[in-house]
Short mmCIF file of C-alpha atoms and ligand atoms in Angstrom, two decimals:
data_model
loop_
_atom_site.label_atom_id
_atom_site.label_comp_id
_atom_site.label_asym_id
_atom_site.label_seq_id
_atom_site.Cartn_x
_atom_site.Cartn_y
_atom_site.Cartn_z
CA MET A 781 -18.78 0.05 24.95
CA ASN A 782 -15.41 0.44 23.27
CA VAL A 783 -15.36 3.81 21.60
CA ARG A 784 -12.64 5.08 19.27
CA VAL A 785 -12.93 8.58 17.88
CA ARG A 786 -10.50 10.69 15.97
CA PHE A 787 -9.51 14.26 15.39
CA CYS A 788 -7.87 14.45 11.99
CA PRO A 789 -7.14 17.98 10.83
CA SER A 790 -5.13 18.94 7.81
CA PRO A 791 -2.06 20.98 8.71
CA THR A 792 -2.90 23.96 6.55
CA GLY A 793 -3.11 27.51 7.86
CA SER A 794 -3.78 28.57 11.41
CA PRO A 795 -6.09 26.43 13.59
CA HIS A 796 -9.62 27.83 13.79
CA VAL A 797 -12.44 27.56 16.28
CA GLY A 798 -14.50 25.07 14.25
CA LEU A 799 -11.57 22.71 14.33
CA ALA A 800 -11.11 23.14 18.06
CA ARG A 801 -14.79 22.43 18.64
CA ALA A 802 -14.48 19.19 16.65
CA ALA A 803 -11.48 18.22 18.77
CA LEU A 804 -13.38 19.03 21.97
CA TYR A 805 -16.52 17.07 21.08
CA ASN A 806 -14.50 14.03 20.05
CA TRP A 807 -12.34 14.18 23.14
CA VAL A 808 -15.34 14.56 25.43
CA PHE A 809 -17.14 11.74 23.64
CA ALA A 810 -14.19 9.43 24.27
CA ARG A 811 -13.75 10.48 27.90
CA HIS A 812 -17.46 10.10 28.57
CA ALA A 813 -17.42 6.61 27.11
CA ALA A 814 -14.62 5.70 29.51
CA LEU A 815 -16.52 6.85 32.59
CA ASN A 816 -18.45 3.78 33.61
CA GLY A 817 -16.02 1.00 32.97
CA GLY A 818 -16.18 1.52 29.22
CA GLN A 819 -13.28 2.34 26.95
CA GLY A 820 -12.78 5.53 25.06
CA THR A 821 -9.82 6.32 22.85
CA PHE A 822 -9.10 9.70 21.33
CA VAL A 823 -6.96 9.31 18.22
CA PHE A 824 -5.13 12.27 16.75
CA ARG A 825 -4.20 11.94 13.09
CA ILE A 826 -2.60 14.40 10.73
CA GLU A 827 -4.11 14.51 7.25
CA ASP A 828 -1.17 15.88 5.31
CA THR A 829 -1.49 14.19 1.94
CA ASP A 830 -1.93 17.57 0.25
CA LYS A 831 1.76 18.30 -0.08
CA GLU A 832 1.32 21.77 -1.53
CA ARG A 833 -0.84 23.09 1.27
CA SER A 834 0.50 21.22 4.31
CA THR A 835 3.16 22.95 6.38
CA GLU A 836 5.30 21.98 9.33
CA GLU A 837 4.36 25.24 11.01
CA SER A 838 0.71 24.35 10.85
CA TYR A 839 1.45 20.85 12.15
CA ASP A 840 3.20 22.35 15.18
CA ALA A 841 0.26 24.71 15.65
CA LEU A 842 -2.14 21.75 15.79
CA LEU A 843 -0.09 20.04 18.49
CA GLU A 844 0.05 23.30 20.40
CA THR A 845 -3.70 23.76 20.05
CA LEU A 846 -4.50 20.46 21.71
CA ARG A 847 -1.84 20.97 24.35
CA TRP A 848 -3.03 24.45 25.20
CA LEU A 849 -6.65 23.30 25.40
CA GLY A 850 -5.58 20.36 27.52
CA LEU A 851 -7.11 17.77 25.18
CA ASP A 852 -4.65 14.92 25.51
CA TRP A 853 -4.59 12.23 22.85
CA ASP A 854 -4.23 8.51 23.46
CA GLU A 855 -2.80 7.72 20.05
CA GLY A 856 -1.20 10.06 17.58
CA PRO A 857 1.92 12.00 16.74
CA LEU A 858 4.63 11.86 19.44
CA THR A 859 2.50 9.51 21.57
CA GLY A 860 2.44 6.74 18.98
CA GLY A 861 0.06 3.82 19.25
CA PRO A 862 -0.82 0.48 17.70
CA HIS A 863 -2.16 1.94 14.45
CA GLY A 864 0.67 4.32 13.61
CA PRO A 865 2.19 6.15 11.98
CA TYR A 866 -0.36 8.91 12.58
CA ARG A 867 0.76 11.27 9.85
CA GLN A 868 -0.74 10.30 6.54
CA SER A 869 2.37 11.33 4.66
CA GLU A 870 4.08 8.38 6.37
CA ARG A 871 1.39 5.84 5.47
CA THR A 872 1.75 5.71 1.69
CA ASP A 873 2.53 1.98 1.59
CA LEU A 874 -0.62 1.17 3.53
CA TYR A 875 -2.73 3.09 1.03
CA ARG A 876 -1.05 1.39 -1.94
CA ASP A 877 -1.87 -1.96 -0.41
CA VAL A 878 -5.53 -1.10 0.17
CA LEU A 879 -5.82 0.35 -3.33
CA ALA A 880 -4.49 -2.89 -4.79
CA ARG A 881 -6.98 -4.94 -2.82
CA LEU A 882 -9.87 -2.71 -3.85
CA ALA A 883 -8.83 -3.00 -7.50
CA ASP A 884 -8.47 -6.80 -7.30
CA SER A 885 -12.04 -7.08 -6.08
CA LYS A 886 -13.35 -4.66 -8.74
CA PHE A 887 -14.45 -2.05 -6.22
CA THR A 888 -12.45 0.40 -8.26
CA TYR A 889 -11.46 0.84 -11.87
CA ASP A 890 -8.91 2.80 -13.86
CA CYS A 891 -10.20 5.89 -15.57
CA PHE A 892 -8.38 7.54 -18.47
CA CYS A 893 -10.79 10.40 -19.18
CA THR A 894 -9.73 14.02 -19.11
CA THR A 895 -11.94 16.63 -17.46
CA ASP A 896 -12.64 18.18 -20.87
CA GLU A 897 -13.89 14.91 -22.25
CA VAL A 898 -16.19 14.38 -19.28
CA ASP A 899 -17.54 17.94 -19.61
CA ALA A 900 -18.12 17.54 -23.34
CA ARG A 901 -20.07 14.29 -22.84
CA ARG A 902 -22.09 15.89 -20.08
CA LYS A 903 -23.03 18.80 -22.34
CA ALA A 904 -23.92 16.54 -25.22
CA SER A 905 -26.19 14.37 -23.08
CA GLY A 906 -27.77 17.33 -21.25
CA SER A 907 -27.40 15.51 -17.95
CA LYS A 908 -27.68 17.64 -14.81
CA VAL A 909 -25.61 15.31 -12.65
CA GLN A 910 -22.25 16.86 -11.84
CA GLY A 911 -19.04 14.85 -11.90
CA TYR A 912 -17.91 11.72 -13.58
CA ASP A 913 -20.25 9.75 -15.88
CA GLY A 914 -18.82 6.26 -15.50
CA PHE A 915 -17.39 6.11 -19.03
CA CYS A 916 -14.39 3.92 -18.10
CA ARG A 917 -16.33 1.56 -15.84
CA GLU A 918 -16.28 -1.36 -18.28
CA LEU A 919 -13.33 -0.65 -20.54
CA ASP A 920 -12.27 -3.64 -22.59
CA PRO A 921 -8.57 -4.49 -22.94
CA GLU A 922 -8.32 -2.92 -26.42
CA GLN A 923 -9.75 0.42 -25.32
CA ARG A 924 -7.43 0.36 -22.37
CA ALA A 925 -4.43 -0.40 -24.53
CA ALA A 926 -5.41 2.42 -26.89
CA PHE A 927 -5.51 4.94 -24.05
CA GLU A 928 -2.19 3.72 -22.74
CA ALA A 929 -0.69 3.98 -26.21
CA GLU A 930 -1.73 7.64 -26.21
CA GLY A 931 0.43 8.04 -23.13
CA ARG A 932 -2.46 8.55 -20.73
CA SER A 933 -2.06 7.42 -17.13
CA PRO A 934 -5.23 6.56 -15.26
CA VAL A 935 -6.73 7.74 -12.01
CA VAL A 936 -8.43 5.13 -9.84
CA ARG A 937 -12.16 5.58 -9.34
CA PHE A 938 -14.47 4.01 -6.83
CA ARG A 939 -17.45 2.23 -8.35
CA MET A 940 -20.45 3.73 -6.56
CA PRO A 941 -23.26 1.24 -5.99
CA ASP A 942 -26.73 1.93 -7.35
CA GLY A 943 -29.66 2.91 -5.21
CA GLU A 944 -29.49 5.08 -2.16
CA ILE A 945 -27.18 5.54 0.78
CA THR A 946 -28.81 6.06 4.15
CA TRP A 947 -27.20 6.43 7.52
CA HIS A 948 -28.48 7.32 10.91
CA ASP A 949 -26.58 10.49 11.69
CA LEU A 950 -25.90 10.81 15.40
CA VAL A 951 -26.76 14.51 15.26
CA ARG A 952 -29.18 14.85 12.36
CA GLY A 953 -31.11 11.61 12.34
CA ASP A 954 -31.63 9.66 9.13
CA VAL A 955 -29.88 11.12 6.10
CA THR A 956 -30.36 9.71 2.59
CA PHE A 957 -28.53 10.42 -0.64
CA GLN A 958 -29.50 9.03 -4.04
CA THR A 959 -26.33 7.58 -5.49
CA GLU A 960 -27.20 8.77 -8.99
CA PHE A 961 -26.13 12.17 -7.67
CA VAL A 962 -22.93 10.76 -6.20
CA PRO A 963 -20.71 9.92 -9.17
CA ASP A 964 -17.79 7.51 -9.13
CA PHE A 965 -14.98 9.46 -7.48
CA ALA A 966 -11.22 9.41 -7.81
CA LEU A 967 -9.17 7.84 -4.99
CA CYS A 968 -5.74 8.87 -6.20
CA ARG A 969 -4.08 11.11 -8.71
CA ALA A 970 -2.75 9.89 -12.04
CA ASN A 971 0.75 9.88 -10.51
CA GLY A 972 -0.48 7.47 -7.83
CA ASP A 973 -0.67 9.99 -4.98
CA PRO A 974 -3.61 9.04 -2.77
CA LEU A 975 -6.38 11.60 -2.22
CA TYR A 976 -8.41 12.59 0.84
CA THR A 977 -11.32 10.58 -0.57
CA LEU A 978 -9.26 7.43 -0.03
CA VAL A 979 -7.04 8.09 2.94
CA ASN A 980 -9.63 9.55 5.29
CA PRO A 981 -12.00 6.54 5.27
CA VAL A 982 -9.15 4.04 4.92
CA ASP A 983 -7.47 5.39 8.02
CA ASP A 984 -10.73 5.44 9.92
CA ALA A 985 -11.04 1.78 8.97
CA LEU A 986 -7.44 0.82 9.79
CA MET A 987 -7.51 2.77 13.04
CA GLU A 988 -10.76 1.05 14.00
CA VAL A 989 -12.62 4.30 14.46
CA THR A 990 -16.12 3.65 15.74
CA HIS A 991 -17.60 7.15 15.55
CA VAL A 992 -16.83 9.90 13.08
CA LEU A 993 -17.83 13.25 14.58
CA ARG A 994 -16.99 16.13 12.29
CA GLY A 995 -18.27 19.38 10.86
CA GLU A 996 -21.29 19.58 8.62
CA ASP A 997 -19.06 20.87 5.81
CA LEU A 998 -18.02 17.23 5.39
CA LEU A 999 -21.56 15.86 5.19
CA SER A 1000 -21.42 15.54 1.42
CA SER A 1001 -18.38 13.28 1.58
CA THR A 1002 -20.20 10.76 3.78
CA PRO A 1003 -22.32 9.14 1.03
CA ARG A 1004 -19.06 8.39 -0.77
CA GLN A 1005 -17.28 7.15 2.30
CA ILE A 1006 -19.94 4.75 3.51
CA PRO A 1007 -19.83 2.54 0.38
CA LEU A 1008 -16.04 2.60 0.54
CA HIS A 1009 -16.21 1.54 4.19
CA ARG A 1010 -18.57 -1.28 3.21
CA ALA A 1011 -16.08 -2.42 0.61
CA LEU A 1012 -13.31 -2.37 3.22
CA VAL A 1013 -15.44 -4.49 5.55
CA GLU A 1014 -16.07 -6.94 2.71
CA LEU A 1015 -12.34 -7.15 2.05
CA GLY A 1016 -11.66 -7.77 5.73
CA VAL A 1017 -9.68 -4.54 6.08
CA SER A 1018 -12.05 -3.45 8.86
CA LYS A 1019 -14.79 -4.92 10.98
CA ALA A 1020 -17.55 -2.35 10.78
CA VAL A 1021 -18.64 0.88 9.16
CA PRO A 1022 -18.32 3.68 11.73
CA ASP A 1023 -21.26 5.74 12.91
CA PHE A 1024 -21.32 9.31 11.66
CA GLY A 1025 -22.39 12.52 13.34
CA HIS A 1026 -22.13 15.93 11.70
CA LEU A 1027 -21.66 18.90 13.97
CA PRO A 1028 -23.52 22.11 13.14
CA PHE A 1029 -22.00 24.93 11.13
CA VAL A 1030 -20.52 27.80 13.09
CA MET A 1031 -21.87 31.11 11.83
CA GLY A 1032 -20.10 34.44 12.12
CA GLU A 1033 -21.18 38.03 11.53
CA GLY A 1034 -24.17 38.59 9.27
CA ASN A 1035 -25.18 34.94 9.54
CA LYS A 1036 -22.44 33.85 7.19
CA LYS A 1037 -20.42 30.74 7.88
CA LEU A 1038 -17.46 31.62 10.05
CA SER A 1039 -14.53 31.38 7.69
CA LYS A 1040 -10.82 31.07 8.19
CA ARG A 1041 -10.59 34.64 7.01
CA ASP A 1042 -12.63 36.00 9.93
CA PRO A 1043 -10.27 37.27 12.63
CA GLU A 1044 -12.40 35.79 15.41
CA ALA A 1045 -11.98 32.35 13.84
CA HIS A 1046 -8.34 32.08 14.82
CA LEU A 1047 -7.79 30.01 17.88
CA PHE A 1048 -4.45 31.47 18.92
CA SER A 1049 -5.84 34.98 19.05
CA TYR A 1050 -7.82 33.84 22.12
CA ARG A 1051 -4.78 32.32 23.71
CA ASP A 1052 -2.73 35.44 22.97
CA GLU A 1053 -5.38 37.78 24.37
CA GLY A 1054 -5.39 35.79 27.55
CA PHE A 1055 -8.49 33.63 27.39
CA LEU A 1056 -8.21 30.73 29.79
CA PRO A 1057 -8.29 27.43 27.93
CA GLU A 1058 -11.11 26.32 30.22
CA GLY A 1059 -13.06 29.47 29.33
CA LEU A 1060 -12.63 28.97 25.62
CA LEU A 1061 -13.44 25.26 25.87
CA ASN A 1062 -16.64 26.11 27.72
CA TYR A 1063 -17.60 28.55 24.99
CA LEU A 1064 -16.72 26.10 22.21
CA ALA A 1065 -18.89 23.50 23.91
CA LEU A 1066 -21.84 25.86 23.61
CA LEU A 1067 -21.51 25.93 19.82
CA GLY A 1068 -24.08 23.20 19.42
CA TRP A 1069 -24.52 21.78 22.89
CA ALA A 1070 -25.90 22.82 26.27
CA ILE A 1071 -25.45 21.27 29.67
CA GLY A 1072 -28.95 22.23 30.70
CA PRO A 1073 -31.49 25.03 30.48
CA ASP A 1074 -30.28 28.40 31.82
CA ARG A 1075 -26.79 27.19 32.49
CA ASP A 1076 -23.83 28.38 30.50
CA VAL A 1077 -20.82 27.99 32.73
CA PHE A 1078 -19.38 24.57 33.43
CA THR A 1079 -16.09 22.76 33.65
CA LEU A 1080 -14.66 20.27 31.21
CA GLU A 1081 -15.18 17.56 33.79
CA GLU A 1082 -18.86 18.42 34.06
CA MET A 1083 -19.14 18.36 30.30
CA VAL A 1084 -17.54 14.92 30.16
CA ALA A 1085 -20.06 13.64 32.69
CA ALA A 1086 -23.07 15.11 30.89
CA PHE A 1087 -22.18 14.85 27.21
CA ASP A 1088 -24.43 12.88 24.89
CA ILE A 1089 -23.99 13.33 21.15
CA LYS A 1090 -27.77 12.99 20.76
CA ASP A 1091 -28.16 16.34 22.52
CA VAL A 1092 -26.12 18.19 19.92
CA ASN A 1093 -28.32 20.66 18.11
CA PRO A 1094 -28.16 20.24 14.31
CA ASN A 1095 -29.04 23.91 13.69
CA PRO A 1096 -26.22 26.32 12.90
CA ALA A 1097 -24.55 27.78 15.96
CA ARG A 1098 -23.77 31.48 16.07
CA PHE A 1099 -20.32 32.53 17.19
CA ASP A 1100 -20.76 35.37 19.64
CA LEU A 1101 -17.54 37.02 20.77
CA LYS A 1102 -19.24 38.93 23.60
CA LYS A 1103 -20.60 35.73 25.00
CA ALA A 1104 -17.22 34.03 24.67
CA GLU A 1105 -15.69 36.85 26.70
CA ALA A 1106 -18.41 36.66 29.33
CA ILE A 1107 -17.91 32.92 29.70
CA ASN A 1108 -14.18 33.44 30.02
CA ALA A 1109 -14.74 36.11 32.66
CA SER A 1110 -16.78 33.60 34.66
CA HIS A 1111 -13.90 31.13 34.54
CA MET A 1112 -11.51 33.85 35.68
CA ARG A 1113 -13.66 34.03 38.83
CA LEU A 1114 -13.34 30.27 39.29
CA ILE A 1115 -9.56 29.95 39.44
CA THR A 1116 -7.56 30.62 42.58
CA LEU A 1117 -5.50 33.71 43.12
CA GLU A 1118 -2.29 31.65 43.10
CA ASP A 1119 -3.26 30.00 39.85
CA MET A 1120 -4.10 33.30 38.22
CA THR A 1121 -0.83 34.80 39.40
CA GLU A 1122 1.14 32.00 37.73
CA ARG A 1123 -0.84 32.41 34.55
CA VAL A 1124 -0.43 36.17 34.21
CA ILE A 1125 3.35 36.02 34.58
CA PRO A 1126 4.04 35.10 30.93
CA PHE A 1127 1.75 37.91 29.80
CA LEU A 1128 3.57 40.38 32.02
CA GLN A 1129 6.90 39.12 30.75
CA ARG A 1130 5.92 39.36 27.13
CA ALA A 1131 4.77 42.93 27.71
CA GLY A 1132 8.12 43.75 29.30
CA VAL A 1133 6.52 44.42 32.70
CA LEU A 1134 8.37 41.60 34.46
CA SER A 1135 11.82 40.19 33.90
CA ASP A 1136 12.38 36.64 32.79
CA PRO A 1137 13.05 35.00 35.19
CA VAL A 1138 10.98 37.06 37.60
CA THR A 1139 13.15 38.65 40.30
CA ASP A 1140 12.34 38.21 43.99
CA ASP A 1141 11.38 41.86 44.34
CA GLU A 1142 9.06 41.65 41.36
CA ARG A 1143 7.51 38.51 42.73
CA ARG A 1144 6.85 40.08 46.12
CA LEU A 1145 5.23 43.09 44.53
CA LEU A 1146 3.18 40.92 42.18
CA ASP A 1147 1.90 38.83 45.08
CA ARG A 1148 0.75 41.96 46.85
CA ALA A 1149 -0.78 43.48 43.72
CA MET A 1150 -2.71 40.49 42.39
CA PRO A 1151 -5.44 40.56 45.06
CA LEU A 1152 -6.23 44.10 43.91
CA VAL A 1153 -6.88 43.09 40.31
CA ASN A 1154 -7.81 39.43 40.16
CA GLU A 1155 -11.52 40.12 40.34
CA ARG A 1156 -11.35 42.91 37.79
CA MET A 1157 -9.74 40.98 35.00
CA ASN A 1158 -11.77 39.21 32.33
CA LYS A 1159 -8.73 38.00 30.43
CA LEU A 1160 -5.14 37.38 31.48
CA GLY A 1161 -3.99 39.81 28.82
CA GLU A 1162 -5.41 42.70 30.82
CA ALA A 1163 -2.73 42.28 33.48
CA PRO A 1164 0.02 44.39 31.84
CA GLY A 1165 -2.38 47.30 31.42
CA LEU A 1166 -3.48 47.12 35.04
CA LEU A 1167 -0.18 46.35 36.72
CA GLY A 1168 2.44 47.81 34.41
CA PHE A 1169 2.61 51.12 36.32
CA LEU A 1170 3.74 49.34 39.48
CA PHE A 1171 6.79 47.82 37.83
CA ALA A 1172 7.74 50.66 35.51
CA ASP A 1173 10.72 52.78 36.46
CA GLU A 1174 10.30 56.51 36.17
CA GLU A 1175 11.94 56.69 32.76
CA SER A 1176 9.74 54.13 31.13
CA PHE A 1177 6.51 55.10 32.92
CA THR A 1178 3.98 56.68 30.55
CA ARG A 1179 0.46 58.01 30.91
CA ASP A 1180 -2.41 57.38 28.56
CA GLU A 1181 -2.58 60.54 26.48
CA ALA A 1182 -6.33 60.65 26.14
CA ASP A 1183 -6.74 60.19 29.88
CA VAL A 1184 -4.23 62.93 30.59
CA GLU A 1185 -6.12 65.28 28.32
CA LYS A 1186 -9.39 64.39 29.95
CA VAL A 1187 -8.51 64.72 33.63
CA LEU A 1188 -5.21 66.50 34.01
CA ASP A 1189 -6.47 69.89 32.92
CA GLU A 1190 -6.08 73.04 35.01
CA SER A 1191 -8.37 71.88 37.80
CA GLY A 1192 -7.03 68.33 37.63
CA ARG A 1193 -3.53 69.64 38.17
CA ASP A 1194 -4.76 71.66 41.17
CA VAL A 1195 -5.98 68.39 42.63
CA VAL A 1196 -2.62 66.74 41.99
CA ARG A 1197 -0.84 69.68 43.61
CA ALA A 1198 -3.02 69.40 46.72
CA THR A 1199 -2.40 65.67 46.78
CA ARG A 1200 1.33 66.18 46.58
CA GLU A 1201 1.11 68.48 49.55
CA ALA A 1202 -1.00 66.13 51.64
CA LEU A 1203 1.01 63.02 50.86
CA GLY A 1204 4.35 64.77 51.15
CA ALA A 1205 3.50 65.56 54.76
CA LEU A 1206 2.48 62.00 55.57
CA ASP A 1207 4.55 59.98 58.05
CA ALA A 1208 3.13 56.50 57.73
CA TRP A 1209 2.79 55.10 54.21
CA ASP A 1210 -0.05 52.64 54.20
CA THR A 1211 -3.43 52.42 52.58
CA ALA A 1212 -5.39 53.64 55.58
CA ALA A 1213 -3.17 56.66 56.21
CA ILE A 1214 -3.11 57.57 52.51
CA GLU A 1215 -6.86 57.34 52.23
CA GLU A 1216 -7.41 59.40 55.33
CA ALA A 1217 -5.02 62.12 54.21
CA LEU A 1218 -6.52 62.34 50.73
CA ARG A 1219 -10.10 62.40 51.93
CA ALA A 1220 -9.29 65.09 54.45
CA LYS A 1221 -7.53 67.22 51.87
CA LEU A 1222 -9.53 66.73 48.73
CA VAL A 1223 -13.03 65.88 49.86
CA GLU A 1224 -13.33 67.72 53.18
CA GLU A 1225 -11.02 70.69 52.74
CA LEU A 1226 -11.48 71.36 49.02
CA GLY A 1227 -15.04 70.04 48.91
CA LEU A 1228 -14.50 67.88 45.82
CA LYS A 1229 -16.73 64.96 44.88
CA PRO A 1230 -14.70 61.73 45.27
CA ARG A 1231 -14.83 61.02 41.53
CA LEU A 1232 -13.40 64.43 40.66
CA ALA A 1233 -10.93 64.24 43.49
CA PHE A 1234 -9.36 60.89 42.76
CA GLY A 1235 -9.51 60.73 38.95
CA PRO A 1236 -6.59 63.13 38.41
CA VAL A 1237 -4.54 61.44 41.13
CA ARG A 1238 -5.15 58.08 39.54
CA VAL A 1239 -3.99 59.22 36.11
CA ALA A 1240 -1.00 61.01 37.60
CA VAL A 1241 0.19 57.96 39.49
CA THR A 1242 -0.96 54.96 37.47
CA GLY A 1243 -1.09 56.58 34.03
CA SER A 1244 -4.66 55.52 33.38
CA ARG A 1245 -8.23 56.13 34.49
CA ILE A 1246 -8.58 52.37 34.84
CA SER A 1247 -6.37 50.98 37.55
CA PRO A 1248 -6.36 48.91 40.71
CA PRO A 1249 -7.85 50.66 43.78
CA LEU A 1250 -6.07 53.96 44.23
CA PHE A 1251 -5.01 54.01 47.88
CA GLU A 1252 -3.69 50.47 47.75
CA SER A 1253 -1.86 51.29 44.54
CA LEU A 1254 -0.17 54.22 46.20
CA GLU A 1255 0.90 52.06 49.10
CA LEU A 1256 2.39 49.45 46.78
CA LEU A 1257 4.12 52.03 44.67
CA GLY A 1258 5.79 53.46 47.78
CA ARG A 1259 6.27 56.96 48.99
CA GLU A 1260 9.20 57.99 46.85
CA ARG A 1261 7.82 56.76 43.55
CA SER A 1262 4.33 58.06 44.25
CA LEU A 1263 5.61 61.54 45.01
CA ALA A 1264 7.86 61.44 41.96
CA ARG A 1265 4.87 60.62 39.77
CA LEU A 1266 2.80 63.42 41.24
CA ASP A 1267 5.69 65.77 40.57
CA GLY A 1268 6.03 64.35 37.09
CA ALA A 1269 2.37 65.05 36.35
CA LEU A 1270 2.85 68.66 37.41
CA ALA A 1271 6.05 69.19 35.46
N1 LIG B 2451 -8.76 16.43 7.25
C1 LIG B 2451 -10.14 16.74 7.16
C2 LIG B 2451 -10.32 18.21 7.35
O1 LIG B 2451 -9.52 18.83 8.03
C3 LIG B 2451 -10.92 16.02 8.23
C4 LIG B 2451 -12.09 15.34 7.70
C5 LIG B 2451 -12.82 14.50 8.73
O2 LIG B 2451 -12.94 14.89 9.89
O3 LIG B 2451 -13.29 13.45 8.33
O4 LIG B 2451 -11.26 18.78 6.84
#
């Protein structure tokens, strides 16, 4: 089978998780189709006909979203392709041409009505149907001339057929709309600017899209688009009406639809916190799909192998941040130490922990420190908090104030004093020797429970009650700096 799917966001605002899920499902659908000798093409198109709301910043953010997630596109911006250009703002001539052909064949008509006139007629007739009433459908030349003489310029409306529109939705099964509730709709503004209602289906037709997989919020536009697609097939603009599948809503807190305003909806916040793209992709996949019972963690490759749009659950999916974090944590366990080290470097640089470029000394220390923390981190963004103390010089080193208050009280400082004494007398400076000396002093001699013994030392030296293993940390920090920090905590 030759499958062509598209991801066609509008470059408005910051990319959100619903959008990323749509990209993922389309991408996986295409890659799955290509597995067994078939063909699958993932088309990336930018729907930027709304000039007021589209921004270049948002366009860049969309490219970055797909790049960061690793969802490569076969046709689209930068890549190009046989159906370009892939930004709708550059396709105006194509739309004009299609509009002219639709008008020639009477699939559309010019409409001169104002909204007020339509509303007034609606009120007078008591009709409950919202939208346009078809008044200009059969204007005669005199009426037309009269409107034009008044200086009105028309919008172009699509002539909806009578009867009902049914399609077999790939996710929801058969869906039927009565066309009496789907009024004739405008395809372009009075100034000739084409609208989403035109350009979205026209581009799907021109780009030979076979499957339209998109969010359920767009379900109500499908009964308008299918008749338009049929008209385009009749005109020879395209060969077939695509299949449609509407992906379930994503719900946020309180069972409300996750909206762009919800902070957890913003894709880049996950990237910036240090989610792995593979972790986030895995979680996004679960918003409507499962690889099997009792299995949550899988790779993109496994998803490609197993994905079938028929298995997508039409019921709303709940966005669960805790679960997203747990899934990400599982993926953190799946990557190699070397890989994780490379990936934490930018986070450490942004936090000012490492220089850019990383110096040889920093790199050596990082390579020794990573094995202490790689299994403790659930997100890459935790690295600066865990490792910062190792790279901080004594001027910039700080301790968490709440932790200081909690453990470096009178008795905590006694522990630090005893530690200073024991470690100051130590010849060898390695983990085993440090551990032995501290156990002998604090646990055996002073009779402290390990938790009480090592908590104050940890805060004194690392600045926090949460840190890599203590004895190893001391070794990595070195004798001089460790002793300086113990002194600092006592000062
Ligand atoms: N540009 C539309 C949107 O972002 C896409 C509609 C579609 O997928 O058909 O909502």
